[in-house]
Amino acid sequence: MEQNEQTTTRCHILAREMTRILVVDDDRDILFFVKLILENEGINVLCAENGSQALELLEENAFAAMITDQNMPLMDGFELARRARRLRPDIVVFMGTGHIYPGIQAKAQSVGIRQIFGKPFNFPHLFAALNEILPGGNLDSTG
């Protein structure tokens, strides 16, 4: 029984490493930090500094999820989410924002955003959301 559990755990770890997450933010420090935290959990992360870069990556790569900033120049997170879901209907989209306001959740849902996170990120909450979609779902959401 123990060997089966180890094999299952290894399979989940390998599946997670092959699962890509796209992180989009115009703040390079946030990109670096989020990438570092997610890669520390064994997740394969690609980053984009704007919506155009993100769409190029989405055209060329499959992603399990995208975490995007709301407020970016040229294309905001809502428009990016709408276009991303058109290109990749199965992608799960999360959005981070420092500007939560009445109606934001409804607007987010209307373009296919699954969940909004306040900034700075609460990583246990983000990990809990990612655990729902990643193989094995055992990111450390306790902090």
Tab-separated table of N, CA and C in Angstrom:
chain	number	residue	atom	x	y	z
A	1	MET	N	0.827	-1.197	0.000
A	1	MET	CA	0.000	0.000	0.000
A	1	MET	C	0.871	1.261	0.000
A	2	GLU	N	1.968	1.239	0.775
A	2	GLU	CA	2.840	2.400	0.864
A	2	GLU	C	3.483	2.705	-0.487
A	3	GLN	N	3.885	1.669	-1.234
A	3	GLN	CA	4.488	1.878	-2.545
A	3	GLN	C	3.480	2.501	-3.511
A	4	ASN	N	2.223	2.084	-3.449
A	4	ASN	CA	1.192	2.685	-4.299
A	4	ASN	C	1.021	4.163	-3.989
A	5	GLU	N	1.058	4.522	-2.711
A	5	GLU	CA	0.941	5.932	-2.325
A	5	GLU	C	2.131	6.727	-2.837
A	6	GLN	N	3.342	6.153	-2.750
A	6	GLN	CA	4.531	6.842	-3.250
A	6	GLN	C	4.460	7.017	-4.759
A	7	THR	N	4.009	5.986	-5.450
A	7	THR	CA	3.873	6.071	-6.902
A	7	THR	C	2.847	7.127	-7.285
A	8	THR	N	1.728	7.149	-6.585
A	8	THR	CA	0.697	8.157	-6.844
A	8	THR	C	1.241	9.553	-6.597
A	9	THR	N	1.967	9.735	-5.507
A	9	THR	CA	2.554	11.040	-5.187
A	9	THR	C	3.535	11.458	-6.273
A	10	ARG	N	4.396	10.538	-6.718
A	10	ARG	CA	5.351	10.858	-7.780
A	10	ARG	C	4.629	11.246	-9.069
A	11	CYS	N	3.579	10.532	-9.399
A	11	CYS	CA	2.799	10.852	-10.605
A	11	CYS	C	2.184	12.242	-10.505
A	12	HIS	N	1.662	12.589	-9.336
A	12	HIS	CA	1.080	13.920	-9.151
A	12	HIS	C	2.148	15.001	-9.255
A	13	ILE	N	3.328	14.747	-8.694
A	13	ILE	CA	4.417	15.727	-8.773
A	13	ILE	C	4.833	15.913	-10.227
A	14	LEU	N	5.006	14.817	-10.966
A	14	LEU	CA	5.374	14.926	-12.380
A	14	LEU	C	4.291	15.630	-13.183
A	15	ALA	N	3.043	15.311	-12.921
A	15	ALA	CA	1.938	15.966	-13.629
A	15	ALA	C	1.928	17.457	-13.337
A	16	ARG	N	2.191	17.827	-12.077
A	16	ARG	CA	2.211	19.242	-11.721
A	16	ARG	C	3.356	19.952	-12.427
A	17	GLU	N	4.524	19.305	-12.516
A	17	GLU	CA	5.663	19.923	-13.189
A	17	GLU	C	5.385	20.128	-14.672
A	18	MET	N	4.561	19.269	-15.265
A	18	MET	CA	4.220	19.416	-16.676
A	18	MET	C	3.051	20.384	-16.866
A	19	THR	N	2.381	20.739	-15.785
A	19	THR	CA	1.267	21.673	-15.849
A	19	THR	C	1.821	23.090	-15.826
A	20	ARG	N	1.448	23.872	-16.802
A	20	ARG	CA	1.948	25.244	-16.871
A	20	ARG	C	0.917	26.223	-16.332
A	21	ILE	N	1.434	27.242	-15.678
A	21	ILE	CA	0.609	28.370	-15.262
A	21	ILE	C	1.229	29.624	-15.860
A	22	LEU	N	0.386	30.459	-16.418
A	22	LEU	CA	0.820	31.730	-16.985
A	22	LEU	C	0.532	32.826	-15.971
A	23	VAL	N	1.553	33.609	-15.642
A	23	VAL	CA	1.399	34.732	-14.719
A	23	VAL	C	1.620	36.010	-15.518
A	24	VAL	N	0.667	36.937	-15.427
A	24	VAL	CA	0.718	38.169	-16.215
A	24	VAL	C	0.615	39.363	-15.281
A	25	ASP	N	1.628	40.217	-15.322
A	25	ASP	CA	1.620	41.433	-14.501
A	25	ASP	C	2.623	42.406	-15.093
A	26	ASP	N	2.286	43.686	-15.099
A	26	ASP	CA	3.212	44.681	-15.627
A	26	ASP	C	4.287	45.065	-14.609
A	27	ASP	N	4.189	44.579	-13.395
A	27	ASP	CA	5.191	44.831	-12.355
A	27	ASP	C	6.157	43.647	-12.313
A	28	ARG	N	7.396	43.872	-12.750
A	28	ARG	CA	8.381	42.787	-12.817
A	28	ARG	C	8.682	42.182	-11.450
A	29	ASP	N	8.636	42.980	-10.402
A	29	ASP	CA	8.888	42.447	-9.059
A	29	ASP	C	7.813	41.437	-8.668
A	30	ILE	N	6.565	41.749	-8.979
A	30	ILE	CA	5.471	40.818	-8.675
A	30	ILE	C	5.624	39.550	-9.509
A	31	LEU	N	5.944	39.707	-10.800
A	31	LEU	CA	6.161	38.531	-11.651
A	31	LEU	C	7.233	37.625	-11.060
A	32	PHE	N	8.353	38.219	-10.688
A	32	PHE	CA	9.465	37.442	-10.141
A	32	PHE	C	9.052	36.719	-8.865
A	33	PHE	N	8.389	37.435	-7.976
A	33	PHE	CA	8.019	36.864	-6.683
A	33	PHE	C	6.992	35.736	-6.837
A	34	VAL	N	5.952	35.960	-7.631
A	34	VAL	CA	4.923	34.931	-7.822
A	34	VAL	C	5.531	33.709	-8.514
A	35	LYS	N	6.357	33.946	-9.523
A	35	LYS	CA	7.032	32.836	-10.217
A	35	LYS	C	7.884	32.036	-9.236
A	36	LEU	N	8.646	32.712	-8.409
A	36	LEU	CA	9.506	32.049	-7.428
A	36	LEU	C	8.696	31.185	-6.466
A	37	ILE	N	7.617	31.737	-5.943
A	37	ILE	CA	6.771	31.006	-4.985
A	37	ILE	C	6.147	29.777	-5.648
A	38	LEU	N	5.610	29.941	-6.851
A	38	LEU	CA	4.956	28.819	-7.534
A	38	LEU	C	5.964	27.752	-7.962
A	39	GLU	N	7.118	28.188	-8.469
A	39	GLU	CA	8.135	27.210	-8.858
A	39	GLU	C	8.660	26.447	-7.646
A	40	ASN	N	8.702	27.098	-6.500
A	40	ASN	CA	9.111	26.429	-5.265
A	40	ASN	C	8.151	25.292	-4.910
A	41	GLU	N	6.911	25.392	-5.395
A	41	GLU	CA	5.909	24.345	-5.182
A	41	GLU	C	5.916	23.313	-6.318
A	42	GLY	N	6.877	23.437	-7.239
A	42	GLY	CA	6.999	22.459	-8.315
A	42	GLY	C	6.146	22.743	-9.532
A	43	ILE	N	5.681	23.973	-9.665
A	43	ILE	CA	4.816	24.336	-10.793
A	43	ILE	C	5.661	24.967	-11.896
A	44	ASN	N	5.367	24.617	-13.134
A	44	ASN	CA	6.020	25.183	-14.301
A	44	ASN	C	5.332	26.517	-14.607
A	45	VAL	N	6.076	27.612	-14.549
A	45	VAL	CA	5.501	28.953	-14.689
A	45	VAL	C	6.132	29.683	-15.867
A	46	LEU	N	5.296	30.292	-16.692
A	46	LEU	CA	5.752	31.238	-17.705
A	46	LEU	C	5.153	32.588	-17.356
A	47	CYS	N	5.878	33.652	-17.697
A	47	CYS	CA	5.437	34.999	-17.331
A	47	CYS	C	5.308	35.889	-18.557
A	48	ALA	N	4.401	36.847	-18.446
A	48	ALA	CA	4.224	37.872	-19.468
A	48	ALA	C	4.042	39.206	-18.756
A	49	GLU	N	4.571	40.265	-19.356
A	49	GLU	CA	4.494	41.594	-18.753
A	49	GLU	C	3.291	42.397	-19.230
A	50	ASN	N	2.548	41.858	-20.194
A	50	ASN	CA	1.360	42.564	-20.675
A	50	ASN	C	0.441	41.577	-21.393
A	51	GLY	N	-0.727	42.059	-21.738
A	51	GLY	CA	-1.712	41.207	-22.373
A	51	GLY	C	-1.284	40.676	-23.728
A	52	SER	N	-0.589	41.495	-24.511
A	52	SER	CA	-0.142	41.048	-25.836
A	52	SER	C	0.838	39.888	-25.728
A	53	GLN	N	1.805	40.015	-24.810
A	53	GLN	CA	2.748	38.909	-24.590
A	53	GLN	C	2.009	37.658	-24.125
A	54	ALA	N	1.042	37.845	-23.245
A	54	ALA	CA	0.277	36.711	-22.724
A	54	ALA	C	-0.468	35.999	-23.848
A	55	LEU	N	-1.091	36.759	-24.732
A	55	LEU	CA	-1.836	36.148	-25.832
A	55	LEU	C	-0.912	35.377	-26.775
A	56	GLU	N	0.293	35.906	-27.011
A	56	GLU	CA	1.269	35.179	-27.829
A	56	GLU	C	1.618	33.843	-27.180
A	57	LEU	N	1.861	33.861	-25.873
A	57	LEU	CA	2.176	32.619	-25.163
A	57	LEU	C	0.998	31.652	-25.188
A	58	LEU	N	-0.203	32.176	-25.077
A	58	LEU	CA	-1.402	31.333	-25.111
A	58	LEU	C	-1.614	30.688	-26.481
A	59	GLU	N	-1.217	31.387	-27.536
A	59	GLU	CA	-1.339	30.817	-28.880
A	59	GLU	C	-0.386	29.642	-29.071
A	60	GLU	N	0.763	29.689	-28.385
A	60	GLU	CA	1.817	28.693	-28.590
A	60	GLU	C	1.845	27.589	-27.538
A	61	ASN	N	1.209	27.792	-26.392
A	61	ASN	CA	1.326	26.865	-25.267
A	61	ASN	C	-0.025	26.604	-24.621
A	62	ALA	N	-0.149	25.414	-24.069
A	62	ALA	CA	-1.327	25.099	-23.255
A	62	ALA	C	-1.003	25.429	-21.799
A	63	PHE	N	-1.969	25.968	-21.096
A	63	PHE	CA	-1.824	26.305	-19.681
A	63	PHE	C	-3.031	25.780	-18.925
A	64	ALA	N	-2.787	25.312	-17.712
A	64	ALA	CA	-3.899	24.907	-16.849
A	64	ALA	C	-4.600	26.134	-16.301
A	65	ALA	N	-3.810	27.184	-16.055
A	65	ALA	CA	-4.378	28.387	-15.443
A	65	ALA	C	-3.568	29.611	-15.831
A	66	MET	N	-4.223	30.753	-15.677
A	66	MET	CA	-3.569	32.041	-15.856
A	66	MET	C	-3.918	32.896	-14.647
A	67	ILE	N	-2.904	33.535	-14.100
A	67	ILE	CA	-3.100	34.499	-13.018
A	67	ILE	C	-2.723	35.848	-13.603
A	68	THR	N	-3.692	36.744	-13.720
A	68	THR	CA	-3.429	38.032	-14.345
A	68	THR	C	-3.715	39.183	-13.397
A	69	ASP	N	-2.984	40.246	-13.602
A	69	ASP	CA	-3.241	41.500	-12.913
A	69	ASP	C	-4.486	42.126	-13.541
A	70	GLN	N	-5.182	42.928	-12.764
A	70	GLN	CA	-6.347	43.625	-13.316
A	70	GLN	C	-5.924	44.858	-14.094
A	71	ASN	N	-5.130	45.700	-13.470
A	71	ASN	CA	-4.825	47.014	-14.014
A	71	ASN	C	-3.460	46.998	-14.697
A	72	MET	N	-3.483	46.905	-16.030
A	72	MET	CA	-2.256	46.918	-16.824
A	72	MET	C	-2.455	47.869	-17.994
A	73	PRO	N	-1.365	48.458	-18.493
A	73	PRO	CA	-1.499	49.327	-19.661
A	73	PRO	C	-1.870	48.523	-20.909
A	74	LEU	N	-2.480	49.168	-21.846
A	74	LEU	CA	-2.867	48.623	-23.152
A	74	LEU	C	-4.041	47.654	-23.101
A	75	MET	N	-4.001	46.674	-22.192
A	75	MET	CA	-5.074	45.689	-22.098
A	75	MET	C	-5.220	45.301	-20.634
A	76	ASP	N	-6.398	45.539	-20.065
A	76	ASP	CA	-6.573	45.183	-18.650
A	76	ASP	C	-6.840	43.684	-18.497
A	77	GLY	N	-6.874	43.231	-17.266
A	77	GLY	CA	-7.058	41.814	-16.980
A	77	GLY	C	-8.387	41.261	-17.452
A	78	PHE	N	-9.427	42.092	-17.465
A	78	PHE	CA	-10.737	41.634	-17.937
A	78	PHE	C	-10.699	41.313	-19.434
A	79	GLU	N	-10.133	42.229	-20.208
A	79	GLU	CA	-10.031	42.011	-21.655
A	79	GLU	C	-9.111	40.827	-21.951
A	80	LEU	N	-8.012	40.736	-21.219
A	80	LEU	CA	-7.109	39.601	-21.404
A	80	LEU	C	-7.830	38.290	-21.106
A	81	ALA	N	-8.580	38.251	-20.031
A	81	ALA	CA	-9.320	37.031	-19.677
A	81	ALA	C	-10.306	36.658	-20.779
A	82	ARG	N	-11.019	37.647	-21.294
A	82	ARG	CA	-11.993	37.393	-22.361
A	82	ARG	C	-11.305	36.787	-23.584
A	83	ARG	N	-10.187	37.387	-23.992
A	83	ARG	CA	-9.467	36.892	-25.172
A	83	ARG	C	-8.804	35.536	-24.901
A	84	ALA	N	-8.276	35.378	-23.703
A	84	ALA	CA	-7.627	34.107	-23.344
A	84	ALA	C	-8.629	32.964	-23.390
A	85	ARG	N	-9.828	33.203	-22.882
A	85	ARG	CA	-10.853	32.150	-22.870
A	85	ARG	C	-11.349	31.850	-24.290
A	86	ARG	N	-11.261	32.825	-25.170
A	86	ARG	CA	-11.620	32.574	-26.564
A	86	ARG	C	-10.566	31.665	-27.218
A	87	LEU	N	-9.282	31.927	-26.917
A	87	LEU	CA	-8.196	31.107	-27.465
A	87	LEU	C	-8.124	29.725	-26.825
A	88	ARG	N	-8.285	29.698	-25.518
A	88	ARG	CA	-8.139	28.466	-24.725
A	88	ARG	C	-9.347	28.330	-23.802
A	89	PRO	N	-10.461	27.810	-24.295
A	89	PRO	CA	-11.693	27.749	-23.499
A	89	PRO	C	-11.564	27.001	-22.172
A	90	ASP	N	-10.610	26.075	-22.083
A	90	ASP	CA	-10.470	25.295	-20.853
A	90	ASP	C	-9.586	25.952	-19.798
A	91	ILE	N	-8.932	27.055	-20.127
A	91	ILE	CA	-8.019	27.670	-19.161
A	91	ILE	C	-8.807	28.243	-17.981
A	92	VAL	N	-8.269	28.063	-16.796
A	92	VAL	CA	-8.862	28.636	-15.586
A	92	VAL	C	-8.151	29.962	-15.338
A	93	VAL	N	-8.923	31.028	-15.177
A	93	VAL	CA	-8.345	32.362	-15.022
A	93	VAL	C	-8.607	32.888	-13.617
A	94	PHE	N	-7.523	33.346	-12.995
A	94	PHE	CA	-7.592	34.028	-11.707
A	94	PHE	C	-7.079	35.446	-11.925
A	95	MET	N	-7.568	36.379	-11.125
A	95	MET	CA	-7.121	37.757	-11.265
A	95	MET	C	-6.716	38.321	-9.914
A	96	GLY	N	-5.588	39.012	-9.917
A	96	GLY	CA	-5.136	39.726	-8.731
A	96	GLY	C	-5.357	41.209	-8.929
A	97	THR	N	-5.772	41.881	-7.864
A	97	THR	CA	-6.006	43.319	-7.972
A	97	THR	C	-5.822	44.008	-6.630
A	98	GLY	N	-5.378	45.218	-6.700
A	98	GLY	CA	-5.317	46.062	-5.514
A	98	GLY	C	-6.535	46.963	-5.426
A	99	HIS	N	-7.483	46.790	-6.351
A	99	HIS	CA	-8.649	47.678	-6.446
A	99	HIS	C	-9.944	46.864	-6.471
A	100	ILE	N	-10.346	46.357	-5.334
A	100	ILE	CA	-11.611	45.625	-5.265
A	100	ILE	C	-12.733	46.635	-5.037
A	101	TYR	N	-13.768	46.561	-5.850
A	101	TYR	CA	-14.870	47.522	-5.787
A	101	TYR	C	-16.187	46.782	-6.009
A	102	PRO	N	-17.303	47.405	-5.648
A	102	PRO	CA	-18.605	46.750	-5.866
A	102	PRO	C	-18.793	46.415	-7.346
A	103	GLY	N	-19.227	45.218	-7.606
A	103	GLY	CA	-19.484	44.799	-8.975
A	103	GLY	C	-18.317	44.119	-9.671
A	104	ILE	N	-17.149	44.118	-9.053
A	104	ILE	CA	-15.978	43.533	-9.718
A	104	ILE	C	-16.149	42.028	-9.922
A	105	GLN	N	-16.762	41.359	-8.945
A	105	GLN	CA	-16.936	39.908	-9.058
A	105	GLN	C	-17.859	39.561	-10.228
A	106	ALA	N	-18.942	40.302	-10.374
A	106	ALA	CA	-19.865	40.057	-11.491
A	106	ALA	C	-19.178	40.324	-12.830
A	107	LYS	N	-18.410	41.406	-12.891
A	107	LYS	CA	-17.679	41.720	-14.121
A	107	LYS	C	-16.681	40.613	-14.434
A	108	ALA	N	-15.987	40.135	-13.406
A	108	ALA	CA	-15.005	39.065	-13.591
A	108	ALA	C	-15.675	37.796	-14.108
A	109	GLN	N	-16.776	37.428	-13.499
A	109	GLN	CA	-17.480	36.213	-13.923
A	109	GLN	C	-17.983	36.331	-15.357
A	110	SER	N	-18.358	37.536	-15.760
A	110	SER	CA	-18.890	37.721	-17.114
A	110	SER	C	-17.848	37.460	-18.202
A	111	VAL	N	-16.558	37.548	-17.854
A	111	VAL	CA	-15.498	37.283	-18.837
A	111	VAL	C	-14.770	35.972	-18.550
A	112	GLY	N	-15.288	35.195	-17.610
A	112	GLY	CA	-14.726	33.869	-17.364
A	112	GLY	C	-13.647	33.785	-16.309
A	113	ILE	N	-13.529	34.813	-15.479
A	113	ILE	CA	-12.551	34.769	-14.388
A	113	ILE	C	-13.157	33.971	-13.241
A	114	ARG	N	-12.431	32.981	-12.789
A	114	ARG	CA	-12.946	32.081	-11.751
A	114	ARG	C	-12.929	32.722	-10.368
A	115	GLN	N	-11.849	33.445	-10.055
A	115	GLN	CA	-11.729	34.008	-8.712
A	115	GLN	C	-10.822	35.227	-8.738
A	116	ILE	N	-11.121	36.179	-7.866
A	116	ILE	CA	-10.319	37.391	-7.722
A	116	ILE	C	-9.587	37.324	-6.391
A	117	PHE	N	-8.329	37.736	-6.415
A	117	PHE	CA	-7.514	37.804	-5.203
A	117	PHE	C	-7.044	39.233	-5.012
A	118	GLY	N	-7.109	39.696	-3.767
A	118	GLY	CA	-6.564	41.003	-3.454
A	118	GLY	C	-5.047	40.954	-3.479
A	119	LYS	N	-4.455	42.100	-3.722
A	119	LYS	CA	-3.000	42.224	-3.658
A	119	LYS	C	-2.659	43.059	-2.436
A	120	PRO	N	-1.579	42.752	-1.770
A	120	PRO	CA	-0.652	41.670	-2.095
A	120	PRO	C	-1.323	40.316	-1.946
A	121	PHE	N	-0.820	39.338	-2.719
A	121	PHE	CA	-1.422	38.009	-2.726
A	121	PHE	C	-1.370	37.355	-1.356
A	122	ASN	N	-2.457	36.703	-1.022
A	122	ASN	CA	-2.506	35.818	0.137
A	122	ASN	C	-2.252	34.425	-0.445
A	123	PHE	N	-1.005	33.963	-0.356
A	123	PHE	CA	-0.647	32.716	-1.034
A	123	PHE	C	-1.403	31.495	-0.529
A	124	PRO	N	-1.728	31.376	0.758
A	124	PRO	CA	-2.560	30.229	1.155
A	124	PRO	C	-3.905	30.197	0.415
A	125	HIS	N	-4.524	31.364	0.188
A	125	HIS	CA	-5.785	31.397	-0.563
A	125	HIS	C	-5.560	31.039	-2.035
A	126	LEU	N	-4.478	31.558	-2.606
A	126	LEU	CA	-4.158	31.231	-3.997
A	126	LEU	C	-3.867	29.741	-4.142
A	127	PHE	N	-3.094	29.186	-3.216
A	127	PHE	CA	-2.779	27.751	-3.263
A	127	PHE	C	-4.044	26.911	-3.135
A	128	ALA	N	-4.953	27.317	-2.270
A	128	ALA	CA	-6.213	26.569	-2.113
A	128	ALA	C	-6.982	26.548	-3.433
A	129	ALA	N	-7.007	27.677	-4.138
A	129	ALA	CA	-7.694	27.734	-5.436
A	129	ALA	C	-6.973	26.875	-6.473
A	130	LEU	N	-5.645	26.923	-6.479
A	130	LEU	CA	-4.881	26.119	-7.429
A	130	LEU	C	-5.007	24.630	-7.129
A	131	ASN	N	-5.119	24.276	-5.855
A	131	ASN	CA	-5.281	22.866	-5.484
A	131	ASN	C	-6.519	22.250	-6.122
A	132	GLU	N	-7.526	23.073	-6.391
A	132	GLU	CA	-8.756	22.572	-7.011
A	132	GLU	C	-8.556	22.173	-8.472
A	133	ILE	N	-7.516	22.716	-9.110
A	133	ILE	CA	-7.346	22.457	-10.541
A	133	ILE	C	-6.081	21.687	-10.892
A	134	LEU	N	-5.103	21.624	-9.981
A	134	LEU	CA	-3.840	20.964	-10.289
A	134	LEU	C	-3.865	19.488	-9.925
A	135	PRO	N	-3.187	18.663	-10.718
A	135	PRO	CA	-3.098	17.241	-10.387
A	135	PRO	C	-2.476	17.045	-9.008
A	136	GLY	N	-3.100	16.246	-8.203
A	136	GLY	CA	-2.577	15.978	-6.861
A	136	GLY	C	-3.004	16.999	-5.846
A	137	GLY	N	-3.228	18.215	-6.280
A	137	GLY	CA	-3.755	19.275	-5.439
A	137	GLY	C	-3.216	19.346	-4.034
A	138	ASN	N	-1.890	19.285	-3.865
A	138	ASN	CA	-1.364	19.318	-2.507
A	138	ASN	C	-0.371	20.447	-2.282
A	139	LEU	N	-0.660	21.616	-2.840
A	139	LEU	CA	0.147	22.784	-2.523
A	139	LEU	C	-0.065	23.117	-1.059
A	140	ASP	N	0.945	23.649	-0.427
A	140	ASP	CA	0.857	23.957	1.002
A	140	ASP	C	0.050	25.229	1.205
A	141	SER	N	-1.241	25.074	1.450
A	141	SER	CA	-2.124	26.234	1.619
A	141	SER	C	-2.210	26.692	3.067
A	142	THR	N	-1.358	26.137	3.935
A	142	THR	CA	-1.393	26.538	5.344
A	142	THR	C	-0.539	27.757	5.606
A	143	GLY	N	0.285	28.142	4.651
A	143	GLY	CA	1.118	29.321	4.827
A	143	GLY	C	2.441	28.918	5.297
